[in-house]
Amino acid sequence: MPLLLAFAIATGIFIGSRYHVSSVNSKVFGLGFSKFNKLNDIFNYILEEYVDSIDRDILIDGSLSVIMQELDPHSAYIPPQNLTAINEPLDGNFEGIGIEFIIVNDTVVVLNVIEGGPSKEIGIEAGDRIIEIDGHPVAGVGIENKDVVNVLRGGKGTRVDVSIMRRGTTSTLEYEITRGEIPIRSVVISYMITENIGLIKINRFSAKTYEEYQKAFDELSSNKLEGLILDLRGNPGGYLSASINLADEFLPDQRLIMYTEGKSQPKNPYYATADGKYENRPLVVLIDKNSASASEIVAGALQDNDRGTIIGRRSFGKGLVQRQYQFPDGSAIRLTIARYYTPTGRCIQRPYDHGLAEYYYNVYQRGDEGPNAVDSSYFADSVKYTTPGGRVVYGGGGILPDIIVELDTSGSSPYLDNIRSNNLMSRFAFDYTDHHRKQLLDFKDVRTLDMHFMTTGDVMQEFIAYADSNGVAFDEAGYAISKDRIAMWIKAFVADNLWSNIGLYPMLHKSDDDVQEAIRVLNAERNSVPPQITP
């Protein structure tokens, strides 16, 4: 009954209240409705006669959210207060002072200063403690993350005053910061992982992703680039146009990238142009179960055109295309208007017949499938396709990699699980960096840090005591199993605190099985040894 009522209310609002029905043949989105509208009448009756007062906006927002969820997992209603925050990562920027922060011991601590932002320009540093904002104390007053965001963010050109304590100084530092446009990077790192192989990791497809990719690629190309790893793991997607432009970089002229089609949307194909800068050299794309939508468009386009090697684990399986329609009050709906298809004609959308909860639970329930868990018998013949090069590929539930790499579970233990769930490695690394920043910065780069900073002995004993004081008692057996993994993560987080992503990822990639397999494949291809492809 609540669901039916919500459906009735939402439909009444959407059709009747927002669009005045004035004639027998009134049109709303091209649909005809008569003056008599039962759903709209129900909505008005509830507002007028219900026993308690009802907040009309809350009723509208809640009802529309329910009705959109009933359509498919990716159609959505977005209330006005949420739209800006949801769109910012896709727009590629926000307005503020340009810092990342955490709250430690009831104090706002600068974790990272964003390149290109106003805080970086005036000299604010990682590790600084913000004690006052616009003359109001923010240390020791129980301030929360959302409160800090609310006072530090603001329109471009507006000003905010901050008082800062910096380790090693005795006086308070006063800064007047003029807020500006802060970039939200979608290319989180690009670097030469070996002498001849470059790696570019993209964490979303925003309005600026293609521009960021081109800049990153051009910087890598100044080296002896003979192989490229494109890391799309954990990338949930974003703008269709960004994925089309990226796929075009790797495909020859006139190759089909993908096409869309829906009940009211005629077939619309997208083809590569002659502008790609990396169309013939060795390429690997990394995906996992959190690679979705635009990520799957890129992976599917390359796989179906027999271009490069897809490595990792089966992707999420989102093959639906949404269009955003914004209302005058600042709210919006994202409505699924079509499905997209890879060049061989496969739709990789997973079934969603059993509801939203089951849809999202299913992708985690299936686990991280190993190479022996998924073979040709796993898929129905109806979703089997063949590429021009003779490669067998499958639709109906994500992109299946050419080479499946099982996640390495060695080193796992209940002790490590407790440490992770309490975020202790990251917290300890921040404290350690904060107390030893000057000495650690004597290491000029991440390679030097890796060679000379050992997370063994005293550091590990310090961590054990830190974990114990934060509720995770020492487990000798668990520590023996997991100590190498703990040490690796602490060192990686220390590097992250010092140099952000350019410190974090090179540390992690050393023991990243997906990345190491990609390097093996690219080296084999460079030496003209075809890699073995999972059937």
GROMACS .gro file of C-alpha atoms in nm, residues 37-487:
model
  451
   37ASN     CA    1  -0.703   1.284  -1.356
   38LYS     CA    2  -0.760   1.034  -1.078
   39LEU     CA    3  -0.398   1.035  -0.962
   40ASN     CA    4  -0.385   1.412  -0.939
   41ASP     CA    5  -0.716   1.413  -0.752
   42ILE     CA    6  -0.577   1.162  -0.501
   43PHE     CA    7  -0.273   1.380  -0.443
   44ASN     CA    8  -0.484   1.692  -0.384
   45TYR     CA    9  -0.722   1.501  -0.158
   46ILE     CA   10  -0.431   1.385   0.061
   47LEU     CA   11  -0.292   1.736   0.093
   48GLU     CA   12  -0.631   1.880   0.187
   49GLU     CA   13  -0.783   1.610   0.406
   50TYR     CA   14  -0.503   1.403   0.564
   51VAL     CA   15  -0.518   1.401   0.945
   52ASP     CA   16  -0.172   1.560   0.992
   53SER     CA   17   0.008   1.839   0.816
   54ILE     CA   18   0.224   1.724   0.524
   55ASP     CA   19   0.536   1.892   0.390
   56ARG     CA   20   0.450   1.912   0.022
   57ASP     CA   21   0.811   1.921  -0.099
   58ILE     CA   22   0.912   1.618   0.107
   59LEU     CA   23   0.609   1.431  -0.023
   60ILE     CA   24   0.696   1.521  -0.382
   61ASP     CA   25   1.065   1.432  -0.351
   62GLY     CA   26   1.003   1.103  -0.176
   63SER     CA   27   0.729   0.997  -0.414
   64LEU     CA   28   0.926   1.080  -0.727
   65SER     CA   29   1.228   0.892  -0.594
   66VAL     CA   30   1.014   0.581  -0.549
   67ILE     CA   31   0.853   0.601  -0.892
   68MET     CA   32   1.188   0.647  -1.070
   69GLN     CA   33   1.338   0.351  -0.886
   70GLU     CA   34   1.050   0.136  -1.007
   71LEU     CA   35   1.152   0.195  -1.369
   72ASP     CA   36   1.510   0.062  -1.362
   73PRO     CA   37   1.815   0.084  -1.134
   74HIS     CA   38   1.962   0.390  -1.306
   75SER     CA   39   1.665   0.621  -1.359
   76ALA     CA   40   1.654   0.866  -1.070
   77TYR     CA   41   1.493   1.176  -0.927
   78ILE     CA   42   1.742   1.429  -0.785
   79PRO     CA   43   1.612   1.686  -0.534
   80PRO     CA   44   1.731   2.046  -0.573
   81GLN     CA   45   1.960   2.033  -0.269
   82ASN     CA   46   2.148   1.732  -0.412
   83LEU     CA   47   2.183   1.827  -0.777
   84THR     CA   48   2.494   2.047  -0.750
   85ALA     CA   49   2.689   1.791  -0.546
   86ILE     CA   50   2.594   1.513  -0.787
   87ASN     CA   51   2.687   1.713  -1.096
   88GLU     CA   52   3.019   1.854  -0.967
   89PRO     CA   53   3.230   1.542  -1.030
   90LEU     CA   54   3.091   1.524  -1.384
   91ASP     CA   55   3.137   1.895  -1.449
   92GLY     CA   56   3.500   1.858  -1.341
   93ASN     CA   57   3.519   2.144  -1.092
   94PHE     CA   58   3.372   2.311  -0.786
   95GLU     CA   59   3.421   2.647  -0.615
   96GLY     CA   60   3.608   2.677  -0.286
   97ILE     CA   61   3.957   2.716  -0.135
   98GLY     CA   62   4.110   2.395  -0.269
   99ILE     CA   63   4.206   2.169   0.021
  100GLU     CA   64   4.135   1.814   0.133
  101PHE     CA   65   4.102   1.783   0.510
  102ILE     CA   66   4.029   1.544   0.793
  103ILE     CA   67   3.923   1.607   1.152
  104VAL     CA   68   4.178   1.469   1.400
  105ASN     CA   69   4.129   1.511   1.775
  106ASP     CA   70   3.857   1.769   1.713
  107THR     CA   71   4.087   1.975   1.490
  108VAL     CA   72   4.062   2.044   1.116
  109VAL     CA   73   4.387   1.922   0.960
  110VAL     CA   74   4.484   1.990   0.598
  111LEU     CA   75   4.546   1.654   0.432
  112ASN     CA   76   4.630   1.777   0.084
  113VAL     CA   77   4.642   2.110  -0.098
  114ILE     CA   78   4.497   2.086  -0.449
  115GLU     CA   79   4.718   2.194  -0.735
  116GLY     CA   80   4.577   2.494  -0.917
  117GLY     CA   81   4.366   2.607  -0.621
  118PRO     CA   82   4.394   2.931  -0.422
  119SER     CA   83   4.522   2.763  -0.103
  120LYS     CA   84   4.820   2.625  -0.293
  121GLU     CA   85   4.899   2.965  -0.440
  122ILE     CA   86   4.916   3.144  -0.104
  123GLY     CA   87   5.125   2.880   0.074
  124ILE     CA   88   4.894   2.664   0.284
  125GLU     CA   89   5.059   2.326   0.346
  126ALA     CA   90   4.959   1.968   0.422
  127GLY     CA   91   4.960   1.918   0.799
  128ASP     CA   92   4.840   2.272   0.878
  129ARG     CA   93   4.579   2.297   1.158
  130ILE     CA   94   4.288   2.534   1.089
  131ILE     CA   95   4.187   2.679   1.426
  132GLU     CA   96   3.964   2.969   1.317
  133ILE     CA   97   3.749   3.046   1.013
  134ASP     CA   98   3.632   3.406   0.971
  135GLY     CA   99   3.715   3.470   1.336
  136HIS     CA  100   3.511   3.176   1.468
  137PRO     CA  101   3.693   2.894   1.653
  138VAL     CA  102   3.674   2.554   1.478
  139ALA     CA  103   3.918   2.361   1.701
  140GLY     CA  104   3.789   2.185   2.010
  141VAL     CA  105   3.426   2.273   1.945
  142GLY     CA  106   3.300   1.944   1.801
  143ILE     CA  107   3.283   2.064   1.442
  144GLU     CA  108   3.181   1.809   1.178
  145ASN     CA  109   3.295   1.757   0.819
  146LYS     CA  110   2.978   1.903   0.668
  147ASP     CA  111   3.014   2.218   0.880
  148VAL     CA  112   3.372   2.273   0.759
  149VAL     CA  113   3.262   2.226   0.397
  150ASN     CA  114   2.977   2.473   0.442
  151VAL     CA  115   3.202   2.753   0.569
  152LEU     CA  116   3.501   2.694   0.340
  153ARG     CA  117   3.310   2.651   0.017
  154GLY     CA  118   3.163   2.952  -0.156
  155GLY     CA  119   3.131   3.139  -0.480
  156LYS     CA  120   3.431   3.221  -0.693
  157GLY     CA  121   3.580   3.557  -0.595
  158THR     CA  122   3.443   3.557  -0.239
  159ARG     CA  123   3.686   3.564   0.053
  160VAL     CA  124   3.739   3.369   0.372
  161ASP     CA  125   3.989   3.427   0.654
  162VAL     CA  126   4.159   3.130   0.822
  163SER     CA  127   4.394   3.109   1.121
  164ILE     CA  128   4.644   2.826   1.105
  165MET     CA  129   4.885   2.655   1.342
  166ARG     CA  130   5.181   2.490   1.170
  167ARG     CA  131   5.409   2.232   1.328
  168GLY     CA  132   5.748   2.386   1.400
  169THR     CA  133   5.611   2.740   1.441
  170THR     CA  134   5.495   2.913   1.758
  171SER     CA  135   5.280   3.191   1.616
  172THR     CA  136   4.944   3.168   1.442
  173LEU     CA  137   4.951   3.217   1.065
  174GLU     CA  138   4.675   3.432   0.918
  175TYR     CA  139   4.556   3.384   0.559
  176GLU     CA  140   4.293   3.561   0.351
  177ILE     CA  141   4.186   3.323   0.076
  178THR     CA  142   3.994   3.428  -0.233
  179ARG     CA  143   3.782   3.131  -0.335
  180GLY     CA  144   3.826   3.006  -0.688
  181GLU     CA  145   3.737   2.729  -0.928
  182ILE     CA  146   3.888   2.401  -0.808
  183PRO     CA  147   3.950   2.123  -1.060
  184ILE     CA  148   3.820   1.775  -0.982
  185ARG     CA  149   4.064   1.550  -1.164
  186SER     CA  150   3.934   1.239  -1.337
  187VAL     CA  151   4.283   1.132  -1.449
  188VAL     CA  152   4.412   1.055  -1.101
  189ILE     CA  153   4.764   0.952  -1.208
  190SER     CA  154   4.976   0.906  -1.519
  191TYR     CA  155   5.339   0.796  -1.507
  192MET     CA  156   5.596   0.566  -1.665
  193ILE     CA  157   5.565   0.247  -1.462
  194THR     CA  158   5.865   0.097  -1.646
  195GLU     CA  159   6.117   0.249  -1.883
  196ASN     CA  160   5.889   0.179  -2.181
  197ILE     CA  161   5.538   0.135  -2.039
  198GLY     CA  162   5.307   0.415  -1.929
  199LEU     CA  163   5.002   0.394  -1.703
  200ILE     CA  164   4.700   0.627  -1.699
  201LYS     CA  165   4.429   0.578  -1.437
  202ILE     CA  166   4.087   0.739  -1.492
  203ASN     CA  167   3.835   0.731  -1.207
  204ARG     CA  168   3.531   0.884  -1.386
  205PHE     CA  169   3.424   1.020  -1.724
  206SER     CA  170   3.359   1.391  -1.670
  207ALA     CA  171   3.328   1.688  -1.904
  208LYS     CA  172   3.706   1.737  -1.879
  209THR     CA  173   3.825   1.375  -1.889
  210TYR     CA  174   3.926   1.373  -2.254
  211GLU     CA  175   4.119   1.697  -2.215
  212GLU     CA  176   4.295   1.557  -1.906
  213TYR     CA  177   4.373   1.232  -2.087
  214GLN     CA  178   4.527   1.414  -2.384
  215LYS     CA  179   4.754   1.616  -2.155
  216ALA     CA  180   4.858   1.303  -1.963
  217PHE     CA  181   4.922   1.108  -2.281
  218ASP     CA  182   5.130   1.385  -2.436
  219GLU     CA  183   5.347   1.396  -2.123
  220LEU     CA  184   5.399   1.019  -2.139
  221SER     CA  185   5.474   1.033  -2.511
  222SER     CA  186   5.772   1.254  -2.440
  223ASN     CA  187   5.928   0.934  -2.304
  224LYS     CA  188   6.000   0.614  -2.492
  225LEU     CA  189   5.638   0.496  -2.480
  226GLU     CA  190   5.607   0.144  -2.625
  227GLY     CA  191   5.308   0.018  -2.424
  228LEU     CA  192   5.015   0.173  -2.239
  229ILE     CA  193   4.805   0.055  -1.944
  230LEU     CA  194   4.463   0.224  -1.921
  231ASP     CA  195   4.330   0.161  -1.569
  232LEU     CA  196   3.947   0.184  -1.551
  233ARG     CA  197   3.906  -0.023  -1.235
  234GLY     CA  198   3.653   0.129  -0.997
  235ASN     CA  199   3.542   0.379  -1.263
  236PRO     CA  200   3.160   0.404  -1.242
  237GLY     CA  201   3.122   0.587  -1.575
  238GLY     CA  202   2.990   0.933  -1.653
  239TYR     CA  203   2.944   1.121  -1.979
  240LEU     CA  204   2.891   0.914  -2.293
  241SER     CA  205   3.077   1.170  -2.507
  242ALA     CA  206   3.391   1.137  -2.293
  243SER     CA  207   3.399   0.759  -2.338
  244ILE     CA  208   3.345   0.792  -2.715
  245ASN     CA  209   3.633   1.039  -2.743
  246LEU     CA  210   3.863   0.818  -2.537
  247ALA     CA  211   3.785   0.502  -2.736
  248ASP     CA  212   3.851   0.700  -3.055
  249GLU     CA  213   4.212   0.749  -2.940
  250PHE     CA  214   4.279   0.376  -2.981
  251LEU     CA  215   4.075   0.279  -3.289
  252PRO     CA  216   4.135   0.334  -3.662
  253ASP     CA  217   3.914   0.560  -3.871
  254GLN     CA  218   3.551   0.447  -3.924
  255ARG     CA  219   3.560   0.162  -3.672
  256LEU     CA  220   3.227   0.133  -3.487
  257ILE     CA  221   3.267   0.231  -3.120
  258MET     CA  222   2.909   0.161  -3.007
  259TYR     CA  223   2.548   0.243  -3.086
  260THR     CA  224   2.242   0.338  -2.882
  261GLU     CA  225   1.881   0.244  -2.943
  262GLY     CA  226   1.555   0.274  -2.751
  263LYS     CA  227   1.179   0.265  -2.795
  264SER     CA  228   1.170   0.635  -2.883
  265GLN     CA  229   1.535   0.664  -2.985
  266PRO     CA  230   1.635   0.540  -3.333
  267LYS     CA  231   1.961   0.354  -3.373
  268ASN     CA  232   2.247   0.600  -3.334
  269PRO     CA  233   2.597   0.468  -3.416
  270TYR     CA  234   2.926   0.630  -3.312
  271TYR     CA  235   3.238   0.578  -3.523
  272ALA     CA  236   3.606   0.641  -3.466
  273THR     CA  237   3.781   0.918  -3.656
  274ALA     CA  238   4.132   0.940  -3.796
  275ASP     CA  239   4.246   1.157  -3.503
  276GLY     CA  240   4.358   0.885  -3.258
  277LYS     CA  241   4.713   0.917  -3.129
  278TYR     CA  242   4.757   0.557  -3.009
  279GLU     CA  243   4.590   0.333  -3.265
  280ASN     CA  244   4.852   0.065  -3.331
  281ARG     CA  245   5.083   0.030  -3.032
  282PRO     CA  246   5.041  -0.228  -2.748
  283LEU     CA  247   4.751  -0.153  -2.514
  284VAL     CA  248   4.600  -0.309  -2.201
  285VAL     CA  249   4.277  -0.200  -2.031
  286LEU     CA  250   4.217  -0.292  -1.665
  287ILE     CA  251   3.858  -0.341  -1.541
  288ASP     CA  252   3.686  -0.489  -1.236
  289LYS     CA  253   3.335  -0.534  -1.102
  290ASN     CA  254   3.309  -0.161  -1.022
  291SER     CA  255   3.391  -0.056  -1.379
  292ALA     CA  256   3.055   0.049  -1.521
  293SER     CA  257   2.876   0.231  -1.801
  294ALA     CA  258   3.123   0.457  -1.987
  295SER     CA  259   3.411   0.235  -1.869
  296GLU     CA  260   3.237  -0.063  -2.024
  297ILE     CA  261   3.178   0.129  -2.346
  298VAL     CA  262   3.555   0.180  -2.383
  299ALA     CA  263   3.643  -0.178  -2.287
  300GLY     CA  264   3.370  -0.325  -2.509
  301ALA     CA  265   3.463  -0.111  -2.810
  302LEU     CA  266   3.826  -0.216  -2.790
  303GLN     CA  267   3.749  -0.582  -2.725
  304ASP     CA  268   3.497  -0.607  -3.010
  305ASN     CA  269   3.744  -0.443  -3.248
  306ASP     CA  270   4.021  -0.686  -3.143
  307ARG     CA  271   4.222  -0.393  -3.012
  308GLY     CA  272   4.437  -0.441  -2.705
  309THR     CA  273   4.390  -0.685  -2.416
  310ILE     CA  274   4.128  -0.652  -2.140
  311ILE     CA  275   4.260  -0.771  -1.801
  312GLY     CA  276   4.102  -0.799  -1.458
  313ARG     CA  277   3.758  -0.918  -1.354
  314ARG     CA  278   3.409  -0.901  -1.504
  315SER     CA  279   3.271  -0.547  -1.511
  316PHE     CA  280   2.953  -0.419  -1.348
  317GLY     CA  281   2.709  -0.460  -1.637
  318LYS     CA  282   2.537  -0.123  -1.695
  319GLY     CA  283   2.416  -0.086  -2.052
  320LEU     CA  284   2.148   0.180  -2.004
  321VAL     CA  285   2.172   0.540  -2.123
  322GLN     CA  286   2.021   0.824  -1.917
  323ARG     CA  287   1.922   1.175  -2.016
  324GLN     CA  288   1.896   1.446  -1.750
  325TYR     CA  289   1.594   1.679  -1.752
  326GLN     CA  290   1.610   1.972  -1.510
  327PHE     CA  291   1.307   2.146  -1.360
  328PRO     CA  292   1.274   2.517  -1.277
  329ASP     CA  293   1.304   2.450  -0.901
  330GLY     CA  294   1.655   2.306  -0.945
  331SER     CA  295   1.556   1.941  -0.924
  332ALA     CA  296   1.608   1.696  -1.208
  333ILE     CA  297   1.529   1.350  -1.331
  334ARG     CA  298   1.769   1.117  -1.504
  335LEU     CA  299   1.558   0.894  -1.724
  336THR     CA  300   1.678   0.588  -1.911
  337ILE     CA  301   1.599   0.654  -2.277
  338ALA     CA  302   1.804   0.386  -2.457
  339ARG     CA  303   2.037   0.091  -2.430
  340TYR     CA  304   2.387   0.097  -2.569
  341TYR     CA  305   2.538  -0.188  -2.767
  342THR     CA  306   2.899  -0.279  -2.837
  343PRO     CA  307   3.019  -0.310  -3.199
  344THR     CA  308   2.930  -0.680  -3.221
  345GLY     CA  309   2.576  -0.599  -3.108
  346ARG     CA  310   2.590  -0.716  -2.747
  347CYS     CA  311   2.406  -0.540  -2.466
  348ILE     CA  312   2.600  -0.583  -2.144
  349GLN     CA  313   2.318  -0.468  -1.911
  350ARG     CA  314   2.256  -0.712  -1.624
  351PRO     CA  315   1.895  -0.818  -1.557
  352TYR     CA  316   1.709  -0.608  -1.299
  353ASP     CA  317   1.377  -0.791  -1.282
  354HIS     CA  318   1.400  -0.864  -0.908
  355GLY     CA  319   1.433  -0.512  -0.773
  356LEU     CA  320   1.697  -0.258  -0.684
  357ALA     CA  321   1.840  -0.432  -0.376
  358GLU     CA  322   1.887  -0.762  -0.557
  359TYR     CA  323   2.041  -0.583  -0.856
  360TYR     CA  324   2.319  -0.424  -0.654
  361TYR     CA  325   2.363  -0.720  -0.422
  362ASN     CA  326   2.410  -0.954  -0.717
  363VAL     CA  327   2.730  -0.789  -0.839
  364TYR     CA  328   2.892  -0.847  -0.500
  365GLN     CA  329   2.731  -1.185  -0.440
  366ARG     CA  330   2.898  -1.330  -0.748
  367GLY     CA  331   3.238  -1.255  -0.590
  368ASP     CA  332   3.556  -1.188  -0.778
  369GLU     CA  333   3.541  -1.470  -1.029
  370GLY     CA  334   3.857  -1.660  -1.100
  371PRO     CA  335   3.957  -1.793  -1.442
  372ASN     CA  336   3.818  -2.138  -1.359
  373ALA     CA  337   3.481  -2.004  -1.241
  374VAL     CA  338   3.381  -1.845  -1.572
  375ASP     CA  339   3.401  -2.027  -1.904
  376SER     CA  340   3.189  -2.057  -2.217
  377SER     CA  341   2.932  -2.276  -2.034
  378TYR     CA  342   2.868  -1.990  -1.791
  379PHE     CA  343   2.685  -1.789  -2.059
  380ALA     CA  344   2.385  -1.875  -2.273
  381ASP     CA  345   2.441  -1.916  -2.646
  382SER     CA  346   2.200  -1.626  -2.700
  383VAL     CA  347   2.456  -1.381  -2.560
  384LYS     CA  348   2.757  -1.524  -2.745
  385TYR     CA  349   2.915  -1.306  -3.013
  386THR     CA  350   3.225  -1.330  -3.231
  387THR     CA  351   3.458  -1.041  -3.312
  388PRO     CA  352   3.600  -0.986  -3.663
  389GLY     CA  353   3.923  -1.144  -3.539
  390GLY     CA  354   3.745  -1.458  -3.419
  391ARG     CA  355   3.743  -1.379  -3.047
  392VAL     CA  356   3.432  -1.507  -2.863
  393VAL     CA  357   3.273  -1.244  -2.638
  394TYR     CA  358   2.957  -1.240  -2.429
  395GLY     CA  359   2.674  -0.999  -2.346
  396GLY     CA  360   2.408  -1.011  -2.080
  397GLY     CA  361   2.611  -0.907  -1.779
  398GLY     CA  362   2.923  -0.694  -1.804
  399ILE     CA  363   3.247  -0.721  -2.000
  400LEU     CA  364   3.435  -1.045  -1.943
  401PRO     CA  365   3.812  -0.976  -1.961
  402ASP     CA  366   4.038  -1.156  -2.206
  403ILE     CA  367   4.259  -1.245  -1.912
  404ILE     CA  368   4.095  -1.292  -1.571
  405VAL     CA  369   4.317  -1.223  -1.271
  406GLU     CA  370   4.197  -1.352  -0.936
  407LEU     CA  371   4.229  -1.116  -0.643
  408ASP     CA  372   4.520  -1.209  -0.420
  409THR     CA  373   4.378  -1.310  -0.082
  410SER     CA  374   4.710  -1.422   0.065
  411GLY     CA  375   4.792  -1.218   0.370
  412SER     CA  376   4.428  -1.186   0.470
  413SER     CA  377   4.334  -1.247   0.832
  414PRO     CA  378   4.067  -1.141   1.085
  415TYR     CA  379   4.333  -0.915   1.242
  416LEU     CA  380   4.382  -0.733   0.911
  417ASP     CA  381   4.004  -0.713   0.859
  418ASN     CA  382   3.963  -0.538   1.196
  419ILE     CA  383   4.246  -0.299   1.116
  420ARG     CA  384   4.088  -0.213   0.780
  421SER     CA  385   3.735  -0.170   0.913
  422ASN     CA  386   3.868   0.089   1.161
  423ASN     CA  387   4.080   0.261   0.892
  424LEU     CA  388   4.382   0.226   1.121
  425MET     CA  389   4.656   0.199   0.860
  426SER     CA  390   4.554   0.527   0.697
  427ARG     CA  391   4.510   0.703   1.032
  428PHE     CA  392   4.844   0.577   1.164
  429ALA     CA  393   5.023   0.677   0.844
  430PHE     CA  394   4.881   1.028   0.873
  431ASP     CA  395   4.995   1.063   1.234
  432TYR     CA  396   5.337   0.920   1.151
  433THR     CA  397   5.379   1.155   0.854
  434ASP     CA  398   5.259   1.450   1.058
  435HIS     CA  399   5.523   1.387   1.329
  436HIS     CA  400   5.808   1.307   1.087
  437ARG     CA  401   5.721   1.523   0.784
  438LYS     CA  402   6.049   1.713   0.779
  439GLN     CA  403   6.261   1.397   0.789
  440LEU     CA  404   6.042   1.216   0.539
  441LEU     CA  405   6.063   1.502   0.290
  442ASP     CA  406   6.439   1.449   0.283
  443PHE     CA  407   6.342   1.165   0.048
  444LYS     CA  408   6.309   1.362  -0.274
  445ASP     CA  409   6.058   1.133  -0.445
  446VAL     CA  410   5.859   0.815  -0.401
  447ARG     CA  411   6.133   0.591  -0.544
  448THR     CA  412   6.382   0.719  -0.287
  449LEU     CA  413   6.129   0.675  -0.008
  450ASP     CA  414   6.059   0.320  -0.121
  451MET     CA  415   6.428   0.231  -0.121
  452HIS     CA  416   6.521   0.381   0.216
  453PHE     CA  417   6.208   0.403   0.435
  454MET     CA  418   6.149   0.064   0.591
  455THR     CA  419   5.813  -0.007   0.756
  456THR     CA  420   5.965  -0.272   0.978
  457GLY     CA  421   6.097  -0.293   1.334
  458ASP     CA  422   6.017   0.020   1.533
  459VAL     CA  423   5.754   0.146   1.286
  460MET     CA  424   5.558  -0.178   1.301
  461GLN     CA  425   5.582  -0.195   1.679
  462GLU     CA  426   5.452   0.160   1.693
  463PHE     CA  427   5.163   0.059   1.468
  464ILE     CA  428   5.077  -0.247   1.680
  465ALA     CA  429   5.057  -0.024   1.988
  466TYR     CA  430   4.849   0.232   1.793
  467ALA     CA  431   4.602  -0.037   1.679
  468ASP     CA  432   4.574  -0.174   2.033
  469SER     CA  433   4.503   0.173   2.174
  470ASN     CA  434   4.229   0.212   1.911
  471GLY     CA  435   4.043  -0.106   1.998
  472VAL     CA  436   4.217  -0.374   1.787
  473ALA     CA  437   4.407  -0.605   2.019
  474PHE     CA  438   4.728  -0.764   1.895
  475ASP     CA  439   4.677  -1.103   1.731
  476GLU     CA  440   5.012  -1.276   1.693
  477ALA     CA  441   4.891  -1.538   1.445
  478GLY     CA  442   4.703  -1.281   1.237
  479TYR     CA  443   4.998  -1.043   1.241
  480ALA     CA  444   5.231  -1.317   1.117
  481ILE     CA  445   5.000  -1.375   0.819
  482SER     CA  446   4.932  -1.010   0.736
  483LYS     CA  447   5.242  -0.814   0.842
  484ASP     CA  448   5.381  -0.774   0.488
  485ARG     CA  449   5.051  -0.638   0.362
  486ILE     CA  450   5.017  -0.404   0.660
  487ALA     CA  451   5.370  -0.273   0.606
   0.00000   0.00000   0.00000
